[in-house]
Amino acid sequence: MFDKLRSTFSSVAKSLGEKELKENDIDNILFQLEIELMESDVATEVIDTIKSDLKKKLIGTSVDKKEIESFIKNSLIQSISGLFDAVGSVDIISNINSKKNSGEPCVILFVGINGTGKTTTLAKLGYLLKENKFSVVIAAADTFRAGAIEQLTEHANRLNIRIIAQNYGSDPAAVARDAVLYAKSHKIDCVLIDTAGRMQTSKNLMDQIEKITKVVKPDLKIFVGDSLAGNDTVNQAREFYRHVQFDGAILTKSDADARGGAALSVVKITSKPILYVGVGQEYSDLKPFDKQVFLEAEPKPEPKPEPKPEPKPEPMSKKGSDPFEGIKDQDISTYADLYDVPPPENDDDAFTLSKNIRNWIANSRPMPGQQPKKQEKLESKPETKEPEVKEKQKEDKKEEEPKKRRRFGWFK
Ligand code: GDP
């Protein structure tokens, strides 16, 4: 999230010098910030809060041009961090422990729209609680959606957790109550209640959940939202909160969410904390929400295909020939040592180097700093100008070429 903002700030910062920031100066920054936050799925009212918060901090502040980017970023982080801090936290484990100490099961109600990952999240929490040595029972109180009971039963079987279910169409509040009674009589630590995520109308749905709430008086009500659904999630949270006043939210599919705006918006709009985030489809993929991780999260880079370097066309004249043909091995190493020449990285470099070596030989192999004895223009076939080279050229060729290649690793 902040990586995107960072590039915005650096372009804005370029237009500002070292001076006291006036309202006009920061209007541009705030406008760009607004766009970025909207693109990150942050709800409008949250953007307004952040903007006015930031404006208060920026107006009248004297900031060095070089520091403006980090100054704005830090102010923004502080502002967002403050939103998270303001809602406190809810520790599910210690809630269960304190109920357990009083000999009662902790009743947790899950609410949320179909498809957000509510059933999976309930199963993940069941797994987490079992890992923490709590006993768990599940109530299949979504008696509306076809397949909901079977889906939950499948999870319960896999996790070896007892499930209480009735038929489709039966009263969800009765299913939930049965599960609570079962937990009480069997000294079970925790009851996880699934609820419908859609009904004929939203009013039916909310009425049904309110009824369950009245009957079983849950200790915790958790809203499950899909972090990828952006503003839909925010609207769902708002609606559920109006009817159910949940205690906290779990946002699913955070593993695929690079924007992060839903978490911020849900917290701001409901004043309730994010308890966990779903980070995958395994039972263990439920992580406590960590503000710090959120604030520091880097957007996942788009996988870019490795650009293939354009193959350099090989000059026709050079193709297939060895640029060092006819130059003695000894001359190549002497030249390389004297002039501290690294092995060429490609054929073009090799040809340039061979040209230089031929010039050097033609100039009677001067030492570095020494004046060349004669300055000869490079001929197309310099080996014919260098008797020494010419002389041995044929007999050395067969033996030296493979040696050169091996020694310098210049050619494949
Ligand atoms: P429900 O209709 O709200 O009960 O949704 P489900 O629990 O059936 O989940 C819907 C889909 O979302 C399933 O394919 C889940 O595996 C998937 N899902 C749930 N949570 C996560 C998560 O945290 N990350 C990912 N990547 N997928 C998830």
Short mmCIF file of C-alpha atoms in Angstrom, two decimals, residues 120-345:
data_model
loop_
_atom_site.label_atom_id
_atom_site.label_comp_id
_atom_site.label_asym_id
_atom_site.label_seq_id
_atom_site.Cartn_x
_atom_site.Cartn_y
_atom_site.Cartn_z
CA THR A 120 -13.55 -22.20 6.13
CA THR A 121 -12.67 -19.59 8.73
CA LEU A 122 -14.83 -21.28 11.35
CA ALA A 123 -13.02 -24.54 10.60
CA LYS A 124 -9.65 -22.76 10.80
CA LEU A 125 -10.52 -21.35 14.21
CA GLY A 126 -11.66 -24.84 15.30
CA TYR A 127 -8.25 -26.12 14.26
CA LEU A 128 -6.45 -23.31 16.09
CA LEU A 129 -8.43 -23.94 19.27
CA LYS A 130 -7.70 -27.65 19.14
CA GLU A 131 -4.03 -26.79 18.70
CA ASN A 132 -4.39 -24.74 21.89
CA LYS A 133 -5.81 -27.83 23.63
CA PHE A 134 -9.39 -26.58 23.83
CA SER A 135 -12.34 -28.89 23.20
CA VAL A 136 -14.71 -27.62 20.52
CA VAL A 137 -18.21 -28.30 19.20
CA ILE A 138 -19.61 -26.82 15.97
CA ALA A 139 -23.23 -25.79 15.39
CA ALA A 140 -24.44 -26.03 11.79
CA ALA A 141 -26.88 -23.17 12.09
CA ASP A 142 -26.93 -22.28 8.40
CA THR A 143 -29.97 -24.37 7.62
CA PHE A 144 -30.78 -22.27 4.56
CA ARG A 145 -28.01 -22.75 2.00
CA ALA A 146 -28.02 -26.10 0.21
CA GLY A 147 -24.80 -27.93 0.98
CA ALA A 148 -23.90 -25.79 3.99
CA ILE A 149 -24.44 -28.60 6.51
CA GLU A 150 -22.48 -31.14 4.45
CA GLN A 151 -19.61 -28.68 3.94
CA LEU A 152 -19.34 -28.01 7.64
CA THR A 153 -19.69 -31.70 8.48
CA GLU A 154 -16.80 -32.43 6.14
CA HIS A 155 -14.59 -29.92 7.98
CA ALA A 156 -15.71 -31.25 11.38
CA ASN A 157 -14.88 -34.81 10.36
CA ARG A 158 -11.47 -33.80 9.08
CA LEU A 159 -10.72 -31.92 12.27
CA ASN A 160 -12.28 -34.57 14.47
CA ILE A 161 -14.65 -32.04 16.02
CA ARG A 162 -18.19 -32.89 17.11
CA ILE A 163 -20.89 -31.16 15.00
CA ILE A 164 -24.50 -30.52 15.98
CA ALA A 165 -26.82 -30.31 12.99
CA GLN A 166 -30.48 -30.69 12.07
CA ASN A 167 -32.29 -30.72 8.75
CA TYR A 168 -32.40 -27.89 6.23
CA GLY A 169 -35.16 -25.46 7.02
CA SER A 170 -35.04 -26.15 10.74
CA ASP A 171 -34.71 -23.27 13.20
CA PRO A 172 -31.05 -22.14 13.32
CA ALA A 173 -31.54 -20.75 16.84
CA ALA A 174 -32.61 -24.24 17.98
CA VAL A 175 -29.49 -25.80 16.39
CA ALA A 176 -27.29 -23.24 18.14
CA ARG A 177 -29.02 -23.81 21.48
CA ASP A 178 -28.59 -27.60 21.13
CA ALA A 179 -24.89 -27.14 20.54
CA VAL A 180 -24.55 -24.93 23.61
CA LEU A 181 -26.47 -27.44 25.73
CA TYR A 182 -24.24 -30.21 24.38
CA ALA A 183 -21.14 -28.21 25.27
CA LYS A 184 -22.40 -27.56 28.80
CA SER A 185 -23.27 -31.17 29.44
CA HIS A 186 -19.99 -32.47 27.97
CA LYS A 187 -17.74 -29.82 29.47
CA ILE A 188 -16.72 -28.58 26.03
CA ASP A 189 -14.66 -25.37 26.10
CA CYS A 190 -15.97 -23.68 23.01
CA VAL A 191 -18.98 -23.61 20.68
CA LEU A 192 -18.51 -22.31 17.15
CA ILE A 193 -21.80 -21.38 15.49
CA ASP A 194 -22.09 -21.07 11.72
CA THR A 195 -24.96 -18.93 10.44
CA ALA A 196 -26.62 -18.32 7.09
CA GLY A 197 -24.90 -15.89 4.77
CA ARG A 198 -27.86 -15.14 2.61
CA MET A 199 -31.65 -15.43 2.91
CA GLN A 200 -34.68 -14.31 0.93
CA THR A 201 -34.04 -10.77 2.07
CA SER A 202 -31.40 -9.06 4.08
CA LYS A 203 -34.04 -8.40 6.74
CA ASN A 204 -34.79 -12.11 7.07
CA LEU A 205 -31.12 -12.79 7.46
CA MET A 206 -30.58 -10.14 10.11
CA ASP A 207 -33.75 -11.18 11.97
CA GLN A 208 -32.55 -14.75 12.03
CA ILE A 209 -29.11 -13.83 13.35
CA GLU A 210 -30.62 -11.54 15.96
CA LYS A 211 -32.83 -14.41 17.08
CA ILE A 212 -29.85 -16.78 17.45
CA THR A 213 -28.08 -14.05 19.39
CA LYS A 214 -30.99 -13.68 21.80
CA VAL A 215 -31.26 -17.43 22.32
CA VAL A 216 -27.62 -18.38 22.88
CA LYS A 217 -26.13 -15.04 24.02
CA PRO A 218 -22.76 -15.51 22.36
CA ASP A 219 -19.65 -14.40 24.21
CA LEU A 220 -18.10 -13.29 20.96
CA LYS A 221 -19.62 -12.38 17.62
CA ILE A 222 -17.24 -12.41 14.71
CA PHE A 223 -17.87 -10.87 11.32
CA VAL A 224 -16.13 -12.63 8.45
CA GLY A 225 -15.38 -10.48 5.40
CA ASP A 226 -13.52 -11.05 2.18
CA SER A 227 -10.60 -8.64 2.01
CA LEU A 228 -10.68 -8.82 -1.79
CA ALA A 229 -14.26 -7.57 -2.00
CA GLY A 230 -13.29 -4.00 -1.11
CA ASN A 231 -16.24 -1.71 -0.64
CA ASP A 232 -18.70 -4.62 -0.61
CA THR A 233 -16.97 -5.93 2.49
CA VAL A 234 -17.12 -2.51 4.08
CA ASN A 235 -20.85 -2.23 3.37
CA GLN A 236 -21.47 -5.75 4.69
CA ALA A 237 -19.53 -4.96 7.86
CA ARG A 238 -21.55 -1.80 8.34
CA GLU A 239 -24.85 -3.65 7.86
CA PHE A 240 -23.98 -6.60 10.11
CA TYR A 241 -22.62 -4.30 12.76
CA ARG A 242 -25.87 -2.31 12.77
CA HIS A 243 -27.82 -5.47 13.62
CA VAL A 244 -25.37 -7.70 15.45
CA GLN A 245 -22.77 -5.37 16.99
CA PHE A 246 -20.04 -7.91 16.49
CA ASP A 247 -16.90 -7.84 18.64
CA GLY A 248 -14.34 -8.13 15.89
CA ALA A 249 -13.74 -9.17 12.32
CA ILE A 250 -11.74 -11.78 10.49
CA LEU A 251 -10.73 -10.86 6.97
CA THR A 252 -10.17 -13.74 4.61
CA LYS A 253 -8.01 -14.07 1.50
CA SER A 254 -5.43 -11.60 2.71
CA ASP A 255 -2.89 -13.77 0.95
CA ALA A 256 -4.25 -12.46 -2.35
CA ASP A 257 -4.85 -8.87 -1.23
CA ALA A 258 -2.11 -6.36 -1.96
CA ARG A 259 -4.24 -3.32 -1.23
CA GLY A 260 -5.22 -3.75 2.39
CA GLY A 261 -7.89 -1.08 2.37
CA ALA A 262 -10.69 -3.35 3.62
CA ALA A 263 -9.01 -3.91 6.99
CA LEU A 264 -8.59 -0.21 7.55
CA SER A 265 -12.15 0.60 6.49
CA VAL A 266 -13.82 -2.16 8.53
CA VAL A 267 -11.94 -1.02 11.63
CA LYS A 268 -12.78 2.62 11.14
CA ILE A 269 -16.45 2.05 10.28
CA THR A 270 -17.27 -0.47 13.01
CA SER A 271 -14.75 0.64 15.64
CA LYS A 272 -14.01 -3.04 16.14
CA PRO A 273 -10.65 -4.71 15.69
CA ILE A 274 -9.54 -7.20 13.09
CA LEU A 275 -8.83 -10.35 15.08
CA TYR A 276 -7.32 -12.63 12.49
CA VAL A 277 -6.62 -12.69 8.80
CA GLY A 278 -7.03 -15.69 6.52
CA VAL A 279 -3.88 -16.23 4.53
CA GLY A 280 -4.66 -19.35 2.51
CA GLN A 281 -6.83 -22.38 2.21
CA GLU A 282 -5.15 -24.64 4.78
CA TYR A 283 -6.51 -24.96 8.32
CA SER A 284 -3.34 -23.42 9.66
CA ASP A 285 -3.72 -20.36 7.40
CA LEU A 286 -5.22 -18.12 10.05
CA LYS A 287 -2.90 -15.51 11.51
CA PRO A 288 -3.52 -12.96 14.24
CA PHE A 289 -3.92 -9.53 12.69
CA ASP A 290 -0.72 -7.58 13.16
CA LYS A 291 -0.91 -3.84 12.66
CA GLN A 292 2.82 -3.64 12.09
CA VAL A 293 2.76 -6.21 9.32
CA PHE A 294 -0.13 -4.33 7.75
CA LEU A 295 1.66 -1.00 7.89
CA GLU A 296 4.86 -2.40 6.51
CA ALA A 297 3.28 -4.70 3.94
CA GLU A 298 4.86 -4.40 0.57
CA PRO A 299 2.59 -4.99 -2.38
CA LYS A 300 3.31 -8.21 -4.11
CA PRO A 301 5.31 -7.42 -7.22
CA GLU A 302 3.64 -8.43 -10.43
CA PRO A 303 5.61 -11.33 -11.82
CA LYS A 304 7.47 -9.82 -14.74
CA PRO A 305 8.71 -12.03 -17.54
CA GLU A 306 12.48 -11.82 -17.76
CA PRO A 307 13.22 -9.55 -20.70
CA LYS A 308 15.28 -11.47 -23.17
CA PRO A 309 18.21 -9.39 -24.40
CA GLU A 310 18.00 -8.68 -28.09
CA PRO A 311 20.55 -10.90 -29.73
CA LYS A 312 23.23 -8.66 -31.19
CA PRO A 313 23.63 -9.26 -34.87
CA GLU A 314 27.07 -10.62 -35.46
CA PRO A 315 28.96 -8.66 -38.10
CA MET A 316 29.07 -10.77 -41.21
CA SER A 317 32.81 -10.41 -41.54
CA LYS A 318 33.46 -11.66 -38.04
CA LYS A 319 31.06 -14.54 -38.04
CA GLY A 320 32.64 -17.88 -37.51
CA SER A 321 36.19 -16.52 -37.25
CA ASP A 322 38.41 -16.39 -34.19
CA PRO A 323 39.38 -12.77 -33.46
CA PHE A 324 42.68 -13.95 -31.94
CA GLU A 325 43.58 -16.10 -34.86
CA GLY A 326 47.27 -15.79 -35.53
CA ILE A 327 48.12 -13.99 -32.26
CA LYS A 328 50.44 -15.91 -30.02
CA ASP A 329 49.10 -17.10 -26.73
CA GLN A 330 52.09 -15.49 -25.02
CA ASP A 331 51.23 -12.10 -26.56
CA ILE A 332 47.66 -12.27 -25.38
CA SER A 333 48.64 -12.97 -21.77
CA THR A 334 51.46 -10.43 -21.77
CA TYR A 335 49.17 -7.74 -23.14
CA ALA A 336 46.39 -8.68 -20.71
CA ASP A 337 48.84 -8.55 -17.78
CA LEU A 338 50.58 -5.33 -18.82
CA TYR A 339 47.39 -3.42 -19.51
CA ASP A 340 45.29 -5.17 -16.90
CA VAL A 341 42.66 -6.21 -19.39
CA PRO A 342 39.79 -8.37 -18.21
CA PRO A 343 38.59 -11.19 -20.43
CA PRO A 344 36.16 -9.87 -23.03
CA GLU A 345 32.51 -10.47 -22.24
#
